[in-house]
Short mmCIF file of C-alpha atoms in Angstrom, two decimals:
data_model
loop_
_atom_site.label_atom_id
_atom_site.label_comp_id
_atom_site.label_asym_id
_atom_site.label_seq_id
_atom_site.Cartn_x
_atom_site.Cartn_y
_atom_site.Cartn_z
CA GLY B 1 0.00 0.00 0.00
CA ASN B 2 0.88 3.68 0.10
CA SER B 3 2.54 5.33 3.08
CA VAL B 4 4.81 8.20 4.03
CA THR B 5 7.40 8.18 6.79
CA GLN B 6 9.04 11.38 7.94
CA MET B 7 11.57 12.10 10.63
CA GLU B 8 10.39 12.51 14.16
CA GLY B 9 10.42 15.93 15.71
CA PRO B 10 10.47 18.32 17.22
CA VAL B 11 13.41 20.00 15.52
CA THR B 12 14.94 23.14 17.02
CA LEU B 13 17.43 25.20 15.02
CA SER B 14 19.13 28.52 15.36
CA GLU B 15 18.36 31.20 12.78
CA GLU B 16 20.43 30.80 9.58
CA ALA B 17 21.09 27.11 10.24
CA PHE B 18 20.69 24.45 7.53
CA LEU B 19 17.48 22.44 7.61
CA THR B 20 16.87 18.89 6.49
CA ILE B 21 13.64 17.01 7.17
CA ASN B 22 13.75 13.44 5.91
CA CYS B 23 10.84 11.84 4.10
CA THR B 24 10.57 8.39 2.53
CA TYR B 25 7.60 6.83 0.86
CA THR B 26 6.07 3.55 -0.23
CA ALA B 27 3.78 3.58 -3.23
CA THR B 28 2.17 1.07 -5.53
CA GLY B 29 2.38 3.24 -8.63
CA TYR B 30 4.12 6.44 -9.68
CA PRO B 31 3.10 9.01 -7.10
CA SER B 32 3.34 12.75 -6.99
CA LEU B 33 5.11 14.05 -3.89
CA PHE B 34 4.40 17.14 -1.81
CA TRP B 35 5.53 19.13 1.18
CA TYR B 36 2.95 21.06 3.14
CA VAL B 37 3.43 23.59 5.93
CA GLN B 38 1.03 24.28 8.78
CA TYR B 39 1.28 27.41 10.92
CA PRO B 40 -0.38 27.44 14.34
CA GLY B 41 -4.17 27.50 14.15
CA GLU B 42 -4.23 27.27 10.38
CA GLY B 43 -4.84 24.70 7.69
CA LEU B 44 -2.12 23.09 5.61
CA GLN B 45 -0.58 25.08 2.77
CA LEU B 46 1.15 23.53 -0.20
CA LEU B 47 4.85 24.39 -0.02
CA LEU B 48 6.26 22.53 -3.02
CA LYS B 49 5.68 19.50 -5.19
CA ALA B 50 7.32 17.12 -7.67
CA THR B 51 5.50 14.87 -10.06
CA LYS B 52 8.17 12.56 -11.46
CA ALA B 53 11.57 11.10 -10.68
CA ASP B 54 14.46 13.59 -10.45
CA ASP B 55 12.11 16.57 -10.40
CA LYS B 56 13.08 19.26 -7.91
CA GLY B 57 10.33 21.25 -6.23
CA SER B 58 11.23 24.61 -4.76
CA ASN B 59 9.50 27.53 -3.06
CA LYS B 60 10.48 30.24 -0.56
CA GLY B 61 14.04 28.89 -0.31
CA PHE B 62 12.87 25.32 0.39
CA GLU B 63 13.81 22.50 -1.97
CA ALA B 64 13.10 18.80 -2.30
CA THR B 65 14.16 16.32 -4.99
CA TYR B 66 12.10 13.29 -6.01
CA ARG B 67 14.49 10.33 -5.67
CA LYS B 68 12.89 7.18 -7.03
CA GLU B 69 15.94 4.99 -6.36
CA THR B 70 15.83 5.76 -2.64
CA THR B 71 12.06 6.48 -2.49
CA SER B 72 12.81 9.76 -0.76
CA PHE B 73 11.74 13.40 -0.90
CA HIS B 74 13.79 15.19 1.75
CA LEU B 75 13.04 18.85 2.48
CA GLU B 76 16.00 21.25 2.70
CA LYS B 77 16.58 24.93 3.29
CA GLY B 78 19.97 26.57 3.40
CA SER B 79 19.24 29.25 5.99
CA VAL B 80 16.13 29.08 8.16
CA GLN B 81 14.35 32.08 9.64
CA VAL B 82 12.21 32.45 12.74
CA SER B 83 9.20 32.78 10.44
CA ASP B 84 9.82 29.21 9.18
CA SER B 85 8.71 27.83 12.56
CA ALA B 86 5.79 25.54 11.73
CA VAL B 87 4.84 21.89 11.26
CA TYR B 88 5.92 20.33 7.97
CA PHE B 89 4.11 17.40 6.35
CA CYS B 90 5.35 15.18 3.57
CA ALA B 91 2.62 13.67 1.39
CA LEU B 92 2.04 11.62 -1.72
CA SER B 93 -0.80 11.31 -4.17
CA ASP B 94 -1.35 8.20 -6.24
CA GLN B 95 -3.91 8.04 -9.01
CA ASN B 96 -3.95 4.25 -8.69
CA THR B 97 -5.73 4.66 -5.36
CA GLY B 98 -8.44 7.07 -6.36
CA ASN B 99 -6.56 10.35 -6.04
CA GLN B 100 -6.09 10.00 -2.31
CA PHE B 101 -3.39 11.92 -0.48
CA TYR B 102 -1.28 10.12 2.12
CA PHE B 103 0.41 12.22 4.79
CA GLY B 104 3.31 11.69 7.13
CA THR B 105 2.86 12.44 10.82
CA GLY B 106 4.42 15.89 10.55
CA THR B 107 7.66 17.39 11.85
CA SER B 108 7.54 20.40 14.12
CA LEU B 109 10.25 22.98 13.48
CA THR B 110 11.14 25.78 15.87
CA VAL B 111 13.72 28.37 14.82
CA ILE B 112 15.21 30.45 17.60
CA PRO B 113 16.85 33.85 17.07
CA ASN H 1 -10.82 34.12 -3.97
CA ALA H 2 -11.98 32.16 -0.90
CA GLY H 3 -10.51 28.74 -1.78
CA VAL H 4 -11.87 26.15 0.67
CA THR H 5 -14.30 27.40 3.30
CA GLN H 6 -15.29 25.35 6.34
CA THR H 7 -17.97 26.08 8.90
CA PRO H 8 -18.09 26.22 11.82
CA LYS H 9 -14.56 27.02 13.04
CA PHE H 10 -15.23 25.81 16.58
CA GLN H 11 -17.86 23.52 18.07
CA VAL H 12 -18.52 21.85 21.40
CA LEU H 13 -20.91 18.91 21.43
CA LYS H 14 -22.28 16.68 24.13
CA THR H 15 -21.88 12.94 23.72
CA GLY H 16 -24.68 11.62 21.54
CA GLN H 17 -25.44 14.88 19.78
CA SER H 18 -25.28 15.14 16.02
CA MET H 19 -23.88 17.82 13.77
CA THR H 20 -22.83 18.50 10.19
CA LEU H 21 -19.57 20.14 9.18
CA GLN H 22 -19.90 22.13 5.99
CA CYS H 23 -17.27 22.58 3.31
CA ALA H 24 -17.35 24.49 0.04
CA GLN H 25 -14.68 25.16 -2.57
CA ASP H 26 -14.73 27.70 -5.37
CA MET H 27 -11.83 26.34 -7.46
CA ASN H 28 -13.97 23.98 -9.58
CA HIS H 29 -12.03 20.98 -8.26
CA ASN H 30 -13.29 17.48 -8.88
CA SER H 31 -11.96 15.81 -5.73
CA MET H 32 -12.78 16.67 -2.13
CA TYR H 33 -11.63 15.17 1.17
CA TRP H 34 -12.29 15.14 4.88
CA TYR H 35 -9.38 14.57 7.26
CA ARG H 36 -9.01 14.57 10.99
CA GLN H 37 -5.83 15.71 12.71
CA ASP H 38 -4.85 14.39 16.10
CA PRO H 39 -1.58 14.97 18.01
CA GLY H 40 1.14 12.56 16.91
CA MET H 41 -1.11 10.97 14.27
CA GLY H 42 -0.76 13.34 11.36
CA LEU H 43 -3.77 13.62 9.06
CA ARG H 44 -6.04 10.65 8.64
CA LEU H 45 -8.51 10.43 5.78
CA ILE H 46 -12.12 9.96 6.85
CA TYR H 47 -13.93 10.05 3.50
CA TYR H 48 -13.22 11.39 0.07
CA SER H 49 -15.09 12.13 -3.12
CA ALA H 50 -13.07 11.65 -6.28
CA SER H 51 -15.76 13.35 -8.35
CA GLU H 52 -19.29 14.68 -8.03
CA GLY H 53 -21.67 11.83 -7.26
CA THR H 54 -19.10 9.49 -5.73
CA THR H 55 -17.87 9.02 -2.17
CA ASP H 56 -15.49 6.46 -0.68
CA LYS H 57 -14.29 5.51 2.76
CA GLY H 58 -10.85 6.47 3.88
CA GLU H 59 -8.76 5.19 6.76
CA VAL H 60 -11.12 6.10 9.65
CA PRO H 61 -14.75 6.29 8.42
CA ASN H 62 -16.53 4.78 11.42
CA GLY H 63 -18.96 7.18 13.09
CA TYR H 64 -19.11 9.53 10.11
CA ASN H 65 -21.17 10.01 6.98
CA VAL H 66 -20.64 12.33 4.04
CA SER H 67 -22.64 13.95 1.27
CA ARG H 68 -21.25 15.38 -1.93
CA LEU H 69 -24.09 17.82 -2.45
CA ASN H 70 -22.75 19.19 -5.74
CA LYS H 71 -19.34 19.88 -7.23
CA ARG H 72 -18.68 22.70 -4.74
CA GLU H 73 -19.90 21.23 -1.46
CA PHE H 74 -18.91 18.22 0.62
CA SER H 75 -20.37 17.83 4.10
CA LEU H 76 -19.36 15.59 6.98
CA ARG H 77 -21.95 14.37 9.50
CA LEU H 78 -21.47 12.98 12.96
CA GLU H 79 -24.68 11.12 13.81
CA SER H 80 -23.93 10.44 17.47
CA ALA H 81 -20.81 12.22 18.68
CA ALA H 82 -18.34 10.44 20.93
CA PRO H 83 -15.39 11.86 22.93
CA SER H 84 -13.04 9.92 20.59
CA GLN H 85 -14.20 12.23 17.81
CA THR H 86 -12.67 15.25 19.53
CA SER H 87 -10.25 16.47 16.88
CA VAL H 88 -9.48 19.12 14.32
CA TYR H 89 -11.26 18.42 11.05
CA PHE H 90 -9.97 19.63 7.72
CA CYS H 91 -11.70 19.71 4.38
CA ALA H 92 -9.56 19.77 1.24
CA SER H 93 -10.02 19.79 -2.51
CA SER H 94 -7.81 18.99 -5.45
CA GLU H 95 -7.73 18.69 -9.21
CA ILE H 96 -5.76 15.80 -10.66
CA THR H 97 -5.54 15.32 -14.40
CA LEU H 98 -3.29 13.17 -16.56
CA ARG H 99 -1.19 12.02 -13.60
CA GLN H 100 -0.33 15.64 -12.76
CA ALA H 101 -1.38 16.17 -9.17
CA ARG H 102 -1.51 19.85 -8.34
CA GLY H 103 -1.76 19.36 -4.62
CA ALA H 104 -4.63 19.60 -2.19
CA PHE H 105 -5.94 22.91 -0.91
CA PHE H 106 -7.12 22.98 2.68
CA GLY H 107 -9.69 24.86 4.66
CA GLN H 108 -8.87 26.51 7.98
CA GLY H 109 -10.19 23.61 10.02
CA THR H 110 -12.98 22.95 12.53
CA ARG H 111 -11.96 22.38 16.13
CA LEU H 112 -14.51 19.96 17.57
CA THR H 113 -14.70 19.01 21.23
CA VAL H 114 -17.07 16.29 22.40
CA VAL H 115 -17.73 16.28 26.14
#
């Protein structure tokens, strides 16, 4: 079946530090992969996506590369800011299972000045 | 452009009461979803509707029913609320064509407490 596993949190970083949040997936077909961000009290917002192997999604300084050989989609940012403090969710969508989205459990990030 | 609108934003129910959570999207998306979010559990799919006129169970459908009223609206009903249904509920919509998933768009959530 389909599933997403992402690194446990919480993660605490100092401002301007490098961020990596690991995400691996299991899928029956050829999924599309996503990262979402959730700020306190809000819904999830799409951060970036990749639809096929070796695609790189990027937005607001965040990047993730679709690695089919390692079934991974790790989120990276070179220099985090306090405003990046949020919960990050990795997700996949697989048309073979009726367009459902499968989410990881989320990783909480806190950036301290 | 409102996107996905959920009502109400907050609700407190007594055990055994019923209620309907409303969701509407104005992006002309085919697919709509209801998730619940609980601490440490991520988002779990309750029901989804791949297109108007169809609904399917997700991971945790017990205790819930849904109605895809039209292309815009997808409601979630709790017939007899239980404390285990205390959660934050999110509605989402998406458009997926030719294997190109554009991502799901989420409402702001409904915080439900069952006492």
